[in-house]
Short mmCIF file of C-alpha atoms in Angstrom, two decimals:
data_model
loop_
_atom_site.label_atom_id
_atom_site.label_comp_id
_atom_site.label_asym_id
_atom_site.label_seq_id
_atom_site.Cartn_x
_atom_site.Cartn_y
_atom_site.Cartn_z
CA UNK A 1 -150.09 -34.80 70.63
CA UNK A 2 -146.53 -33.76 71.21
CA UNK A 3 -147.75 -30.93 73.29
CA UNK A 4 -150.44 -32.73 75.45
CA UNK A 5 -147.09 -35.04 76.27
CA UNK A 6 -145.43 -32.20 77.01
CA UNK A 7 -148.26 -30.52 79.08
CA UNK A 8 -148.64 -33.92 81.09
CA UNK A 9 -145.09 -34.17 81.64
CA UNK A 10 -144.59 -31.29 83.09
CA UNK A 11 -147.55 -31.40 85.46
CA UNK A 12 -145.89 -34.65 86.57
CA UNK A 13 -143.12 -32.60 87.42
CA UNK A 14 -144.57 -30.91 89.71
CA UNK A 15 -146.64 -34.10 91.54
CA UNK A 16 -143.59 -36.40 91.84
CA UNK A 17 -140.45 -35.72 94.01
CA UNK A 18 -137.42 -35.38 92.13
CA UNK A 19 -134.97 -38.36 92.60
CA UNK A 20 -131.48 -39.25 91.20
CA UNK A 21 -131.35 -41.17 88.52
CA UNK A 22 -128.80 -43.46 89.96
CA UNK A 23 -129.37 -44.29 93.77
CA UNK A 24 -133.25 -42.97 94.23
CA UNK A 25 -132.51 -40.33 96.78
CA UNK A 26 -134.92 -37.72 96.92
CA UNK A 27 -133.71 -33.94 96.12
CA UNK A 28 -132.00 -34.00 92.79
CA UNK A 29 -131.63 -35.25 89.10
CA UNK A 30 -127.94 -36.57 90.23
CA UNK A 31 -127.36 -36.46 94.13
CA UNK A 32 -123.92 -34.65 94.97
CA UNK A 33 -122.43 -38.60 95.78
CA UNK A 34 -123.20 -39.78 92.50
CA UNK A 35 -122.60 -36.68 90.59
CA UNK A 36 -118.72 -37.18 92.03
CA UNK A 37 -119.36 -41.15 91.04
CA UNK A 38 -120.44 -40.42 87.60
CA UNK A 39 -117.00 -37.85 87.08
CA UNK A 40 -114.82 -40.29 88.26
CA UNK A 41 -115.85 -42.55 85.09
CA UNK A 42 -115.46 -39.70 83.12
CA UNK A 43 -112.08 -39.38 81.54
CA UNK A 44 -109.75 -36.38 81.30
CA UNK A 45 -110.18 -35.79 77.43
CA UNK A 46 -112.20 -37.94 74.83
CA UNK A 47 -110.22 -41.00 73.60
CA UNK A 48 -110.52 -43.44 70.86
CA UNK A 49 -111.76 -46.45 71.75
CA UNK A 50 -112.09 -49.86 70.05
CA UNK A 51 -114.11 -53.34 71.37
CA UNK A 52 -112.31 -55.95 71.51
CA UNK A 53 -112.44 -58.08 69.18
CA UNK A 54 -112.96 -55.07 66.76
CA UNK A 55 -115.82 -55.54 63.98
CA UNK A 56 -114.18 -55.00 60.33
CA UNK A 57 -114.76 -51.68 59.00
CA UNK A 58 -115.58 -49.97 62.61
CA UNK A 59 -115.11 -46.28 61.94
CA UNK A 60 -112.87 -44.41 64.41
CA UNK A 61 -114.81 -44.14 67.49
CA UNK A 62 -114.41 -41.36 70.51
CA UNK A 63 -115.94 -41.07 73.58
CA UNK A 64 -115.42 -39.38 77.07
CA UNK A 65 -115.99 -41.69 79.56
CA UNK A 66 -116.48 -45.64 80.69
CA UNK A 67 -119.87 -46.95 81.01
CA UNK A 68 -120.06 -48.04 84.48
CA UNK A 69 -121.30 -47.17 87.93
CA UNK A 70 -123.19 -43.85 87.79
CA UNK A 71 -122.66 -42.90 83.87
CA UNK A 72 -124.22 -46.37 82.91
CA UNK A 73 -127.24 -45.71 85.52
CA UNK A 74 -127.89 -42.39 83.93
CA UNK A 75 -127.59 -43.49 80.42
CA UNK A 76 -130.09 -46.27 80.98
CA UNK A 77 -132.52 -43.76 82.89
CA UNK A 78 -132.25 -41.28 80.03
CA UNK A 79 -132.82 -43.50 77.51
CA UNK A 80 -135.32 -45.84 79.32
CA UNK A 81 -137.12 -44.65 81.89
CA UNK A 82 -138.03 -40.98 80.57
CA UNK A 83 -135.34 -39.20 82.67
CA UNK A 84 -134.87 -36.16 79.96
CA UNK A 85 -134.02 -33.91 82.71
CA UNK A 86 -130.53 -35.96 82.22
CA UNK A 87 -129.75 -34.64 78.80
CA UNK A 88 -127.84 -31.51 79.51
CA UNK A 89 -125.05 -34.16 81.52
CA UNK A 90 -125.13 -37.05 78.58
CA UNK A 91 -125.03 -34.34 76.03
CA UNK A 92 -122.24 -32.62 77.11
CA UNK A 93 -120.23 -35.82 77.47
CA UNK A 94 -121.30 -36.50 73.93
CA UNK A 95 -120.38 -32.91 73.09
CA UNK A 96 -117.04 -33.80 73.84
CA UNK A 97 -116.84 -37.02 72.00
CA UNK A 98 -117.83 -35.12 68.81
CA UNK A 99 -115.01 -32.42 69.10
CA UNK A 100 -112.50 -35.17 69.52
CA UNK A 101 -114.09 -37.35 66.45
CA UNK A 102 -114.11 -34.12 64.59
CA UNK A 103 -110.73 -33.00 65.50
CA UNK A 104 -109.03 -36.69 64.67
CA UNK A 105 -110.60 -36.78 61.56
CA UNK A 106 -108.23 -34.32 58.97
CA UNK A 107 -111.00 -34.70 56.59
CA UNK A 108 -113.58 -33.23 58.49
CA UNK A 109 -111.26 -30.40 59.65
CA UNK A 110 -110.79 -29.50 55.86
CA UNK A 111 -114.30 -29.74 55.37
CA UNK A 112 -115.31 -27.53 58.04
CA UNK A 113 -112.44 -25.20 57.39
CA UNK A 114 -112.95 -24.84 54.04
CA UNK A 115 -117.10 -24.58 54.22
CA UNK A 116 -117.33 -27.14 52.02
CA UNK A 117 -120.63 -28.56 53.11
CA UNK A 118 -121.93 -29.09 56.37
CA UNK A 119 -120.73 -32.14 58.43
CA UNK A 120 -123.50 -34.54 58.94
CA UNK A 121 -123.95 -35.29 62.60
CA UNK A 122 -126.21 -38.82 62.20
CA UNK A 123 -127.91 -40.56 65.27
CA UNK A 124 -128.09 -44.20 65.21
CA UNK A 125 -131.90 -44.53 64.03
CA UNK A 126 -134.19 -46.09 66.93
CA UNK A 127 -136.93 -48.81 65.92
CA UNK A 128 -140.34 -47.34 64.88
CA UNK A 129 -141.66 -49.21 67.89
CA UNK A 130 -139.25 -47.74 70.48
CA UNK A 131 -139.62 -44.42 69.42
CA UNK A 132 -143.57 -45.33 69.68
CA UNK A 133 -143.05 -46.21 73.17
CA UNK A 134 -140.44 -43.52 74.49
CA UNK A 135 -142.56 -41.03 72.57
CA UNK A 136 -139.45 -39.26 71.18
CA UNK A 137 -135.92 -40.01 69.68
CA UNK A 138 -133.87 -39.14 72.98
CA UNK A 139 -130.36 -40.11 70.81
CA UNK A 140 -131.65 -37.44 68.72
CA UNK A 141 -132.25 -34.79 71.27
CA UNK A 142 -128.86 -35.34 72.81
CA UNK A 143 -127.58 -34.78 69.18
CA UNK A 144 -128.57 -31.86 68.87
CA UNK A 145 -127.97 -30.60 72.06
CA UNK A 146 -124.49 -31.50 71.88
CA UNK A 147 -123.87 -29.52 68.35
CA UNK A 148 -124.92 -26.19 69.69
CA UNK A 149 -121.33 -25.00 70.14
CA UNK A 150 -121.13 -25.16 66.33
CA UNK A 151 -122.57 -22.83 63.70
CA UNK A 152 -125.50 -23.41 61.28
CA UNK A 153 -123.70 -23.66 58.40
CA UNK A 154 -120.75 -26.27 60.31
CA UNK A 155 -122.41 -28.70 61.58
CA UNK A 156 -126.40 -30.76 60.95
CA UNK A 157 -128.02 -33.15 63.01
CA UNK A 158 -129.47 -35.25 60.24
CA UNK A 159 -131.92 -38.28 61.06
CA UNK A 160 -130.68 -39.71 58.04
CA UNK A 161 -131.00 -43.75 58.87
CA UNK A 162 -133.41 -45.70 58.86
CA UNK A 163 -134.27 -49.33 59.45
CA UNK A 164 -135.38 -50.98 56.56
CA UNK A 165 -136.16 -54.50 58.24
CA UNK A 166 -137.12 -55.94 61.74
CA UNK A 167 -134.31 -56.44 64.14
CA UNK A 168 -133.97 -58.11 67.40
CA UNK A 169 -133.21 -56.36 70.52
CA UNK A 170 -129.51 -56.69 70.84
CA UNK A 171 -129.32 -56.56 74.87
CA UNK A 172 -128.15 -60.52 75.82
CA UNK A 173 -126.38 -60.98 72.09
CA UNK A 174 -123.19 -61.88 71.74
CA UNK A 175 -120.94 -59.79 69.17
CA UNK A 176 -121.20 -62.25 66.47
CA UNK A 177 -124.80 -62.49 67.21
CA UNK A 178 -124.76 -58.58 67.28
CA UNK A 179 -123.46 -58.20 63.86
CA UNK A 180 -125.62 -60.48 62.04
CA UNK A 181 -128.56 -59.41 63.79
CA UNK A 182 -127.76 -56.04 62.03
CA UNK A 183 -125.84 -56.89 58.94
CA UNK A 184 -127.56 -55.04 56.16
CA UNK A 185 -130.90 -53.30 57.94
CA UNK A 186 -129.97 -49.84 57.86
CA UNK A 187 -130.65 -47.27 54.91
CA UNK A 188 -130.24 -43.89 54.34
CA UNK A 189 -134.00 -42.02 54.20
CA UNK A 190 -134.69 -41.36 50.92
CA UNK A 191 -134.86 -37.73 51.31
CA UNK A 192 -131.56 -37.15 53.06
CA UNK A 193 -129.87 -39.15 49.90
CA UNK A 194 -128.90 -36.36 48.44
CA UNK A 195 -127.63 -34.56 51.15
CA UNK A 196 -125.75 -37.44 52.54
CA UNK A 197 -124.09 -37.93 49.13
CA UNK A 198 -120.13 -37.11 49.24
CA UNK A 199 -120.94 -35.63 52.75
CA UNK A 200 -118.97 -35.87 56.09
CA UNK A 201 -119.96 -37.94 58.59
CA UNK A 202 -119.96 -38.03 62.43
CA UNK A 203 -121.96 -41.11 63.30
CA UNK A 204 -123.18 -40.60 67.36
CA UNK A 205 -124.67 -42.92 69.59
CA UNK A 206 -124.54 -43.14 73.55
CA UNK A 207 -122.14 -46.52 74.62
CA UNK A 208 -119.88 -48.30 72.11
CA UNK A 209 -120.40 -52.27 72.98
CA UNK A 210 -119.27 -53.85 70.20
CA UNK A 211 -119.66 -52.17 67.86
CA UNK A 212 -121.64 -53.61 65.62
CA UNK A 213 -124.32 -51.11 65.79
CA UNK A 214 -121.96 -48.78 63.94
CA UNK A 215 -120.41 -50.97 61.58
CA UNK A 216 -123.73 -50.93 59.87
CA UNK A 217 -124.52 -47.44 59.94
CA UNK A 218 -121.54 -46.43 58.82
CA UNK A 219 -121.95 -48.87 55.87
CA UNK A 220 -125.51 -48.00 55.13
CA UNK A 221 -124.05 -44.07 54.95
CA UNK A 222 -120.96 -45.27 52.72
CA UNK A 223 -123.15 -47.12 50.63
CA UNK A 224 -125.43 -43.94 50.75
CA UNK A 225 -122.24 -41.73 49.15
CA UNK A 226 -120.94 -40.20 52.21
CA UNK A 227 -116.65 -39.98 51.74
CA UNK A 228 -115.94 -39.75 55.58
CA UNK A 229 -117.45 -41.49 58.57
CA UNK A 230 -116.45 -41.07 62.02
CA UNK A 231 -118.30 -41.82 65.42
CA UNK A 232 -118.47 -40.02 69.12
CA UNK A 233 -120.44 -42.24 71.55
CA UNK A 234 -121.49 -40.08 75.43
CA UNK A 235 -119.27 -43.75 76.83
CA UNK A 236 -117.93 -47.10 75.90
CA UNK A 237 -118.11 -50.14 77.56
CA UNK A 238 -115.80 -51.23 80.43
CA UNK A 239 -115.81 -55.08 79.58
CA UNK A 240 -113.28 -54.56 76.85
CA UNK A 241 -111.37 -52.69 78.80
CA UNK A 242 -108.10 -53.54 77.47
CA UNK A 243 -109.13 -52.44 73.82
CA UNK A 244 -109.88 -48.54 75.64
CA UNK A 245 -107.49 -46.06 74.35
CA UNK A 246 -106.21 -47.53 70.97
CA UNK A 247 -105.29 -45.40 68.27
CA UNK A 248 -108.52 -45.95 65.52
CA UNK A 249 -107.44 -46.83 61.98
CA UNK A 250 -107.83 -44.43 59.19
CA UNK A 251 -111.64 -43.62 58.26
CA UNK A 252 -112.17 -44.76 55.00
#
């Protein structure tokens, strides 16, 4: 199956003009135009960055760039519309974000310092029926692609959440809806229990809204045994602006 989707894919490739992801010219994955839109929402260095209001018991967050204009459009084509030629832009973003999480996180430093253990990298799980309908876990793939600066025995993408109830789609809620919608329907797979037991943490996912996503995976992996949890997101969202750029509190 996975390579007949493959095989099809690619011989779409080569039917279909390639367009950009974010204004539908013809030519390119990301016309020149928009590639320069997309850096300009892109900042300097990774920050931390809170919603505001900020959830109780939001992990320290990082990410690398505002989700607007061009870096929202390409998000939403990666992740919706099958645009996984996108991945090696989102990815590095996201590469980014986990350095910085990493690198804020004295915890993790020690732990990656002094080998003890792997540091988890954990994508925010998808719903059985959106991965059914994307065909893939594209969260996942940028995961992965983003930890290939590290070594095999630093870092591991670990699919270790899962839902463990039905959820409603949380585009149109409102924070507080956001947060109940989610309050207790994550788990850690019963496999990677033990493995996610006393581990470090970086929690990834691709925008920060507010945050309410996280707040439950990062309780579902502290009620799972993990000491540390941090989070790297490719953006966050512009509508909080003013929240951008705060100082996270400590991670446990």
């Amino acid at each position: 199956m996975t390579f007949a989707r493959s095989s099809l894919g690619a011989l779409a490739d080569l039917a279909l003009p390639v367009t950009c992801a974010s204004c539908r010219a013809l030519g390119a994955a990301l016309c020149p135009d928009c590639t320069s839109g997309l850096w300009s929402q892109v900042w300097e260095r990774p920050r931390p960055v809170r919603p505001r209001p900020c959830p109780p018991r939001l992990p320290p967050v990082w990410a690398a760039g505002a989700f607007a204009g061009e870096l929202a459009a390409v998000v939403a084509a990666y992740k919706d519309d099958g645009r996984r030629d996108l991945a090696p832009v989102l990815a590095g973003l996201l590469a980014g974000a986990v350095d910085a999480a990493v690198g804020g996180a004295p915890e993790l430093r020690r732990a990656l310092c002094a080998r003890d253990g792997p540091v988890l990298v954990v994508p925010v799980p998808s719903s059985p029926a959106a991965r059914r309908r994307r065909g893939d876990f594209p969260l996942g793939q940028l995961a992965a692609l983003a930890c290939h600066g590290f070594g095999s025995g630093e870092v591991v993408v670990a699919d270790a959440l899962r839902l463990r109830r039905r959820v409603a789609d949380q585009a149109g809620l409102g924070a507080r809806e956001r947060q109940v919608n989610l309050e207790h329907a994550l788990q850690v797979r019963g496999r990677w229990q033990p493995v996610v037991d006393r581990a470090s943490c970086v929690l990834v996912d691709d925008v920060l809204t507010t945050g309410a996503t996280l707040v439950e995976a990062a309780r579902a992996l502290r009620a799972g045994g993990a000491r540390t949890v941090v989070a790297a997101t490719a953006c966050a969202t512009e509508r909080r602006a003013g929240a951008l750029g705060q100082r996270p509190a400590d991670s446990r």
